[in-house]
PDB file of C-alpha atoms in Angstrom:
ATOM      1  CA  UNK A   8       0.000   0.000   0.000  1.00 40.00           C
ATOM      2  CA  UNK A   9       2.721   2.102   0.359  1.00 47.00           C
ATOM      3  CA  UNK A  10       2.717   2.894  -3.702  1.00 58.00           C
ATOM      4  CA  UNK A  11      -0.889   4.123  -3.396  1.00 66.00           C
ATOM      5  CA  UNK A  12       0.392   6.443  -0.802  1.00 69.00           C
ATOM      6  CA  UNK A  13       2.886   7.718  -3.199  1.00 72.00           C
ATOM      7  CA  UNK A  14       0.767   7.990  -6.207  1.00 89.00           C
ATOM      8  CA  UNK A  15      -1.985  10.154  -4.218  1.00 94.00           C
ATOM      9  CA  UNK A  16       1.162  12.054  -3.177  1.00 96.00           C
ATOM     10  CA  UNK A  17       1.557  12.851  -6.004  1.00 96.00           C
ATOM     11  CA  UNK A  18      -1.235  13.726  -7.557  1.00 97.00           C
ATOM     12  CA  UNK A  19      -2.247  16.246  -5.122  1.00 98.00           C
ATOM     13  CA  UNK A  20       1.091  17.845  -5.879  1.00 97.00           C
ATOM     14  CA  UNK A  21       0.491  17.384  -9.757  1.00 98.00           C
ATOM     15  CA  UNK A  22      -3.187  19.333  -9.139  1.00 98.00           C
ATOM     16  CA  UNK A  23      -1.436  21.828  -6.863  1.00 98.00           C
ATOM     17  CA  UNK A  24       0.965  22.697  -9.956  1.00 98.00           C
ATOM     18  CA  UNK A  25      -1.557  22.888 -12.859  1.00 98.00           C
ATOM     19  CA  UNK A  26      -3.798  25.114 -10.747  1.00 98.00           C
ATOM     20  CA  UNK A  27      -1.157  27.681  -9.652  1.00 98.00           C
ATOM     21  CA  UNK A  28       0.019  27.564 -13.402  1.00 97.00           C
ATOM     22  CA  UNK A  29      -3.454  28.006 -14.816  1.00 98.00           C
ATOM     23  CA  UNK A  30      -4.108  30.871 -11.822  1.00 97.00           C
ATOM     24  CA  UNK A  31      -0.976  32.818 -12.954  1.00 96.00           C
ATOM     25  CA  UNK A  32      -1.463  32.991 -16.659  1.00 96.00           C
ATOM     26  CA  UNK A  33      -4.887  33.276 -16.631  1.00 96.00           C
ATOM     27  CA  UNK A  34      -5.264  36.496 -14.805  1.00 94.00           C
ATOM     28  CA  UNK A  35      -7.911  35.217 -12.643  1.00 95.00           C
ATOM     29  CA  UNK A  36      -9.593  37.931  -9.927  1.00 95.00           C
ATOM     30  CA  UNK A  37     -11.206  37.060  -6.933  1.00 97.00           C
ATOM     31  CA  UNK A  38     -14.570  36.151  -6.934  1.00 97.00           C
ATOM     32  CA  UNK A  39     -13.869  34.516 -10.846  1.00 98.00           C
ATOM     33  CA  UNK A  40     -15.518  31.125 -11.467  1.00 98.00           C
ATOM     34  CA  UNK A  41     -13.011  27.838 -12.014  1.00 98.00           C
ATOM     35  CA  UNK A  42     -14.671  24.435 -13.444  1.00 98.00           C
ATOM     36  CA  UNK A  43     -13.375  21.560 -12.927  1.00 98.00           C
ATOM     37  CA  UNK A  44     -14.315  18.337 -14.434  1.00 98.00           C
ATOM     38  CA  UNK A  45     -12.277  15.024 -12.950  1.00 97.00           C
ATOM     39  CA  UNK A  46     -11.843  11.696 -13.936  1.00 97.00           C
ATOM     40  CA  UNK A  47     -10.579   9.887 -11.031  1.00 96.00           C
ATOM     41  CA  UNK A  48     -10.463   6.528 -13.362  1.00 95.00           C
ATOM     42  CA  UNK A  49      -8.337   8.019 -15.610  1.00 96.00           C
ATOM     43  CA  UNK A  50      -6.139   9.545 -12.769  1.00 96.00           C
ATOM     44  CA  UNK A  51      -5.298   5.475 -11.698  1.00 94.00           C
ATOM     45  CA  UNK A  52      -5.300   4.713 -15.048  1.00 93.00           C
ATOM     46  CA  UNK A  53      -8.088   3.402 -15.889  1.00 91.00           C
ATOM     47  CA  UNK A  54     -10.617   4.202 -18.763  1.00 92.00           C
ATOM     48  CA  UNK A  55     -13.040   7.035 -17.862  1.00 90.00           C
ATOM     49  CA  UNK A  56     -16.059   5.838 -15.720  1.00 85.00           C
ATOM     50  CA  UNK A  57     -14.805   2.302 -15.241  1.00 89.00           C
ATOM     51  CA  UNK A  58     -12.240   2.440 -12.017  1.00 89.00           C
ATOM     52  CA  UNK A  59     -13.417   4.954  -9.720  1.00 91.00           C
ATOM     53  CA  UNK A  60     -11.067   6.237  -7.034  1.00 94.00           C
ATOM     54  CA  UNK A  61     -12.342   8.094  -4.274  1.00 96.00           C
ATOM     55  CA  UNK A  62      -8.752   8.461  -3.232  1.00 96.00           C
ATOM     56  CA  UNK A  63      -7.468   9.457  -6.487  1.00 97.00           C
ATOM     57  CA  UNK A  64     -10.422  12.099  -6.150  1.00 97.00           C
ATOM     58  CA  UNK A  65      -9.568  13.251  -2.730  1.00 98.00           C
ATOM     59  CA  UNK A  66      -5.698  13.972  -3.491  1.00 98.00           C
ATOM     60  CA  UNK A  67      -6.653  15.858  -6.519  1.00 98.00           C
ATOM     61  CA  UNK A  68      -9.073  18.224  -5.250  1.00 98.00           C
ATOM     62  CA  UNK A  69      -6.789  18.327  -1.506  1.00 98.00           C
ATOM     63  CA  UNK A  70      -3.960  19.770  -3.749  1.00 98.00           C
ATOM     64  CA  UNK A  71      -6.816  22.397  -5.557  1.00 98.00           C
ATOM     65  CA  UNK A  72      -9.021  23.855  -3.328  1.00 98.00           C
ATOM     66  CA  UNK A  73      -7.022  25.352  -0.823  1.00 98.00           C
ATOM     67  CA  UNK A  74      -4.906  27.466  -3.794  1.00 98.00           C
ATOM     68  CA  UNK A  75      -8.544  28.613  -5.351  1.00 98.00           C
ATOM     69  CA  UNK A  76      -9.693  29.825  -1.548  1.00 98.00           C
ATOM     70  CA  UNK A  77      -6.201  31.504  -1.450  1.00 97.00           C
ATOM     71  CA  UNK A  78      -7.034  33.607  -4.147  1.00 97.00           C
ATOM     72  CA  UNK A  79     -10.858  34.068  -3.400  1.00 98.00           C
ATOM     73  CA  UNK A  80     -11.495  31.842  -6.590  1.00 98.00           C
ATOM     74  CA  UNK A  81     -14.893  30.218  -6.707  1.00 98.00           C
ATOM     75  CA  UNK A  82     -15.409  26.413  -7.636  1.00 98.00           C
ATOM     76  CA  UNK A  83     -17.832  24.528  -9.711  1.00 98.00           C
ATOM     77  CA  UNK A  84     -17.064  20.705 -10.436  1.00 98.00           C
ATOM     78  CA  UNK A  85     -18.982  19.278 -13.127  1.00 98.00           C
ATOM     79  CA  UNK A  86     -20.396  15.615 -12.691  1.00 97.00           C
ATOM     80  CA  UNK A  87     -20.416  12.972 -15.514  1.00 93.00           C
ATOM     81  CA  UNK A  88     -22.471  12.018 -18.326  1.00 90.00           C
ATOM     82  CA  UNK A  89     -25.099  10.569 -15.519  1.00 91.00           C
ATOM     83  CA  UNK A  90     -25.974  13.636 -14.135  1.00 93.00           C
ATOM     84  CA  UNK A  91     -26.034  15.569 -17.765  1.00 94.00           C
ATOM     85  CA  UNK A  92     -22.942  17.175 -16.767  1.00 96.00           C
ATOM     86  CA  UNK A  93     -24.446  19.107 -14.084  1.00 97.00           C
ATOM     87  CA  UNK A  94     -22.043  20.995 -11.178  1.00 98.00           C
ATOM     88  CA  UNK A  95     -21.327  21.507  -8.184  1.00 98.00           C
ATOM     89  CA  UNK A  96     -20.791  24.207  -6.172  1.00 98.00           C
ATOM     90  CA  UNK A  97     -21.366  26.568  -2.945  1.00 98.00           C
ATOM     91  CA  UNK A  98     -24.983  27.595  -2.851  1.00 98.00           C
ATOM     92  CA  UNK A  99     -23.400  31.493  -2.122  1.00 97.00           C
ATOM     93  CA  UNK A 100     -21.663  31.247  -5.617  1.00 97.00           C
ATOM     94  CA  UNK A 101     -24.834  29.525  -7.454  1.00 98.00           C
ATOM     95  CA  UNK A 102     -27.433  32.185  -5.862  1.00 98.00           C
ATOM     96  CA  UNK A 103     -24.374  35.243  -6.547  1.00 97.00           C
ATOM     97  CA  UNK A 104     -24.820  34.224 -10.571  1.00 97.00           C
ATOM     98  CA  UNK A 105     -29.092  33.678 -10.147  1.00 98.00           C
ATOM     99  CA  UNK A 106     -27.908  29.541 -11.650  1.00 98.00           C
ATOM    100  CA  UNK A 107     -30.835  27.316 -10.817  1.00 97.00           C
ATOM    101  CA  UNK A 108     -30.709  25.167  -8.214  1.00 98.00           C
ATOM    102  CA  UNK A 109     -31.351  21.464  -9.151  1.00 97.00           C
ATOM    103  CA  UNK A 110     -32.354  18.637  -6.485  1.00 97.00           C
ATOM    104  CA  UNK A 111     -29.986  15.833  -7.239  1.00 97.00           C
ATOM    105  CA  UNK A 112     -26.150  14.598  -5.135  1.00 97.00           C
ATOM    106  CA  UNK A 113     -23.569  12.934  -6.572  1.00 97.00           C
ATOM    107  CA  UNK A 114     -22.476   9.822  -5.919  1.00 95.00           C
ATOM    108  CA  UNK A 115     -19.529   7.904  -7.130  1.00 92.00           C
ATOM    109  CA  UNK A 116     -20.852   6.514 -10.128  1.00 90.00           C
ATOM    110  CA  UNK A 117     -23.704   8.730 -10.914  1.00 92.00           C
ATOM    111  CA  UNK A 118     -21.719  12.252 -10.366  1.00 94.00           C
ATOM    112  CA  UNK A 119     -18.346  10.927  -9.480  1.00 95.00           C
ATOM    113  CA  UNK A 120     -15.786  11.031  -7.006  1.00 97.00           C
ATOM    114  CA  UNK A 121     -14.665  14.094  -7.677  1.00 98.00           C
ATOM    115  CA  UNK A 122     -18.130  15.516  -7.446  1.00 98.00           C
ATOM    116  CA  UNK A 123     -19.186  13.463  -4.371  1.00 98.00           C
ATOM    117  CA  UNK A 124     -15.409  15.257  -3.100  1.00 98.00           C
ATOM    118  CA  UNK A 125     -16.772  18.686  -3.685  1.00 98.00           C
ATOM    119  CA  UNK A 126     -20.011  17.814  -2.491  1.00 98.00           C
ATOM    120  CA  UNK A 127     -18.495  16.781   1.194  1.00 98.00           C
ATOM    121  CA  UNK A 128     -16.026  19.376   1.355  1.00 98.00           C
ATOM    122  CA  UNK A 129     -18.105  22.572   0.590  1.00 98.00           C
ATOM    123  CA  UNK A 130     -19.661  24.350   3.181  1.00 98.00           C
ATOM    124  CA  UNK A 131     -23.020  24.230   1.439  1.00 98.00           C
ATOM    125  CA  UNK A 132     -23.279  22.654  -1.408  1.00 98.00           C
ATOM    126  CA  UNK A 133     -25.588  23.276  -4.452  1.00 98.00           C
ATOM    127  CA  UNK A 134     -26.086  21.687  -8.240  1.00 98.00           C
ATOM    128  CA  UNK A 135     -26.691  23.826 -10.731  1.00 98.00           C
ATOM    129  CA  UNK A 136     -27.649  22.651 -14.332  1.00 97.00           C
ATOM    130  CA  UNK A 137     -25.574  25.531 -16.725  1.00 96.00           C
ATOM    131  CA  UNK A 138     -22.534  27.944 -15.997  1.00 98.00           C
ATOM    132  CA  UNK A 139     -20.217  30.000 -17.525  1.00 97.00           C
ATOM    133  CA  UNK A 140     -17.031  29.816 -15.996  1.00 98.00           C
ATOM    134  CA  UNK A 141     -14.168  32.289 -16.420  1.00 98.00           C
ATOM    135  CA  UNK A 142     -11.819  29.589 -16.692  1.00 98.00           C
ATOM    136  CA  UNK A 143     -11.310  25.599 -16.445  1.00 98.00           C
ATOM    137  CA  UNK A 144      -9.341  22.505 -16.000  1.00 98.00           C
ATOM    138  CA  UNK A 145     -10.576  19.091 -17.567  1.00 98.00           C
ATOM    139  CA  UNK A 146      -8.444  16.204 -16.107  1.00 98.00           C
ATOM    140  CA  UNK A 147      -8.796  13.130 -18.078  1.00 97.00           C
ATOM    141  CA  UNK A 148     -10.752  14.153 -20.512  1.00 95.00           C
ATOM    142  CA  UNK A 149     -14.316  15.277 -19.250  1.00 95.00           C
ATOM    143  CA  UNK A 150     -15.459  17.707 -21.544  1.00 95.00           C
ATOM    144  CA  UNK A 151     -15.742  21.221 -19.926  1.00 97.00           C
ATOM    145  CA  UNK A 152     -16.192  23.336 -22.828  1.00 95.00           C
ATOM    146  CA  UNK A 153     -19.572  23.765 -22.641  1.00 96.00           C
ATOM    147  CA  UNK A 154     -19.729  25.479 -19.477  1.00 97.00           C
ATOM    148  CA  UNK A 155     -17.284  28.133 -20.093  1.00 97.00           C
ATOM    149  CA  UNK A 156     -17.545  31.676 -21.648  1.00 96.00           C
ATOM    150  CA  UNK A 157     -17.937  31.582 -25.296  1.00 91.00           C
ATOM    151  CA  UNK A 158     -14.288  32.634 -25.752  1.00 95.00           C
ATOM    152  CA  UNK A 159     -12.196  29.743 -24.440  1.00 96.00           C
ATOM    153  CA  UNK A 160      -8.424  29.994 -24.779  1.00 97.00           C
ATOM    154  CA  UNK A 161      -5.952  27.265 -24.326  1.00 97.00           C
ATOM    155  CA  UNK A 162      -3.763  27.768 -21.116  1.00 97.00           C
ATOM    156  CA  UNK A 163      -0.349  25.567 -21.531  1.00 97.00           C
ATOM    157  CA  UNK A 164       1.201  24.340 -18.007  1.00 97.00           C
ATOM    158  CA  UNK A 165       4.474  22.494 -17.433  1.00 96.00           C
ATOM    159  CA  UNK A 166       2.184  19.651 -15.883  1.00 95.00           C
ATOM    160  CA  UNK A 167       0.637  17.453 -18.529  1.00 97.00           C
ATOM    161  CA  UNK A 168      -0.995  14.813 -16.639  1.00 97.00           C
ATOM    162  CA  UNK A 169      -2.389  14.403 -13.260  1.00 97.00           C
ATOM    163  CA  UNK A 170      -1.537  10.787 -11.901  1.00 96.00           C
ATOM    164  CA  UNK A 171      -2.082   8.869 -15.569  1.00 96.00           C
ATOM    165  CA  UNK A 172      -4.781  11.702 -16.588  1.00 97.00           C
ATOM    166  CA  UNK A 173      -4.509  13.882 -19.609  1.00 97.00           C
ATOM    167  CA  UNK A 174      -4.540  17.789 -18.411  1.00 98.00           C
ATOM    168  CA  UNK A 175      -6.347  20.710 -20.500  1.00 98.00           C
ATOM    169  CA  UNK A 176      -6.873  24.297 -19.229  1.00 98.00           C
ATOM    170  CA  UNK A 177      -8.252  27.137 -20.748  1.00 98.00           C
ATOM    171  CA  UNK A 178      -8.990  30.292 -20.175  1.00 97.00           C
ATOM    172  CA  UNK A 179     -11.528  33.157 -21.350  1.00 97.00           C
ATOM    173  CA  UNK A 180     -11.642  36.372 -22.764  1.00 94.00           C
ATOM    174  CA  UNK A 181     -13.814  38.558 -24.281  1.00 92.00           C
ATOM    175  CA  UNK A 182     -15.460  38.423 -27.441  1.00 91.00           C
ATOM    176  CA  UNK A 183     -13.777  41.292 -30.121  1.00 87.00           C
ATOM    177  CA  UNK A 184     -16.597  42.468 -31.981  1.00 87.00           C
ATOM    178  CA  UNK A 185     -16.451  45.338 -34.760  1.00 84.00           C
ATOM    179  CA  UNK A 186     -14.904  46.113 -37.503  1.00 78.00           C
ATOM    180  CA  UNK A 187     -11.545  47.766 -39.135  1.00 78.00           C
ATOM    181  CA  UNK A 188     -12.627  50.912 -36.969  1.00 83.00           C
ATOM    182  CA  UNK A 189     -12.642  48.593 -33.677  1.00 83.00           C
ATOM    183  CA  UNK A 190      -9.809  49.287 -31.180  1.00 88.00           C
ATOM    184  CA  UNK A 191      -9.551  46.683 -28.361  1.00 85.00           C
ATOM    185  CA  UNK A 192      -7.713  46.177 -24.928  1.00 84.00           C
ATOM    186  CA  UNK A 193      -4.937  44.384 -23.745  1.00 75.00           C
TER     187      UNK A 193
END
């Protein structure tokens, strides 16, 4: 057992790293929204939705969650394909936005662990259907783009994977609109 100690080690300190890199070049204020959709199968290496690790789940979001409350960033973790992809989050965040509130919990294989995670480690936790989130990191292969801003922009970090996960982040920015007259901002 001491090798599962290592690997959960280790991916808390993987998380830790991709969400102080994403943080940093993504410009993020307090109060911004963060998604996060998890596979914890594909953290142990297995194929999404088949090997659940609660574990896995727990070292992931252990090494996130404290950096996002250290910069006042807000959380929503998206659940799987069970739950239509819906998220969760702190009610104060959900009712901040006007989201609807939706009457369903996750659970490890309707949700998953990274949800049910969320779920047990918020203060008051809410699931909303929709969001738009400011910016987002999809570990293993999730599928987050649809609740972010319409402008997503790949973020590149140094860490690629998360245990045996595949790591994605993007950011957002504001849609340019006009024409040749159109000046913008940095």
């Amino acid at each position: 057992m001491k090798g599962r100690g290592i690997m959960y080690e280790s991916i808390q300190n993987q998380a830790q790293c991709v969400v102080r890199e994403l943080l940093e070049q993504a410009h993020m204020k307090p109060g911004s929204l963060l998604v996060i959709g998890c596979s914890s199968s594909e953290m142990v290496g297995e194929r999404i939705g088949k090997g659940s690790s609660m574990e896995a789940a727990q070292a992931a979001f252990s090494g996130i969650y404290p950096v996002l409350q250290e910069y006042g960033i807000q959380l929503a973790v998206q659940c799987c394909e069970h739950l239509n992809r819906a998220l969760i989050l702190e009610r104060t965040a959900a009712e901040k936005r006007g989201y609807e509130i939706v009457n369903v919990m996750p659970q490890p294989h309707a949700g998953g662990s990274f949800a049910v995670t969320a779920w047990n480690s918020f203060d008051d936790p809410v699931a909303v259907e929709n969001i738009r989130a400011d910016a987002g990191i999809d570990i293993g292969g999730t599928l987050i783009g649809m609740h972010l801003k319409a402008v997503a922009v790949p973020v590149r970090t140094s860490q690629k994977q998360i245990g045996e996960a595949i790591v994605l982040c993007a950011r957002t920015r504001p849609k340019y609109i006009g024409g040749p007259r159109a000046v913008y901002q940095d």
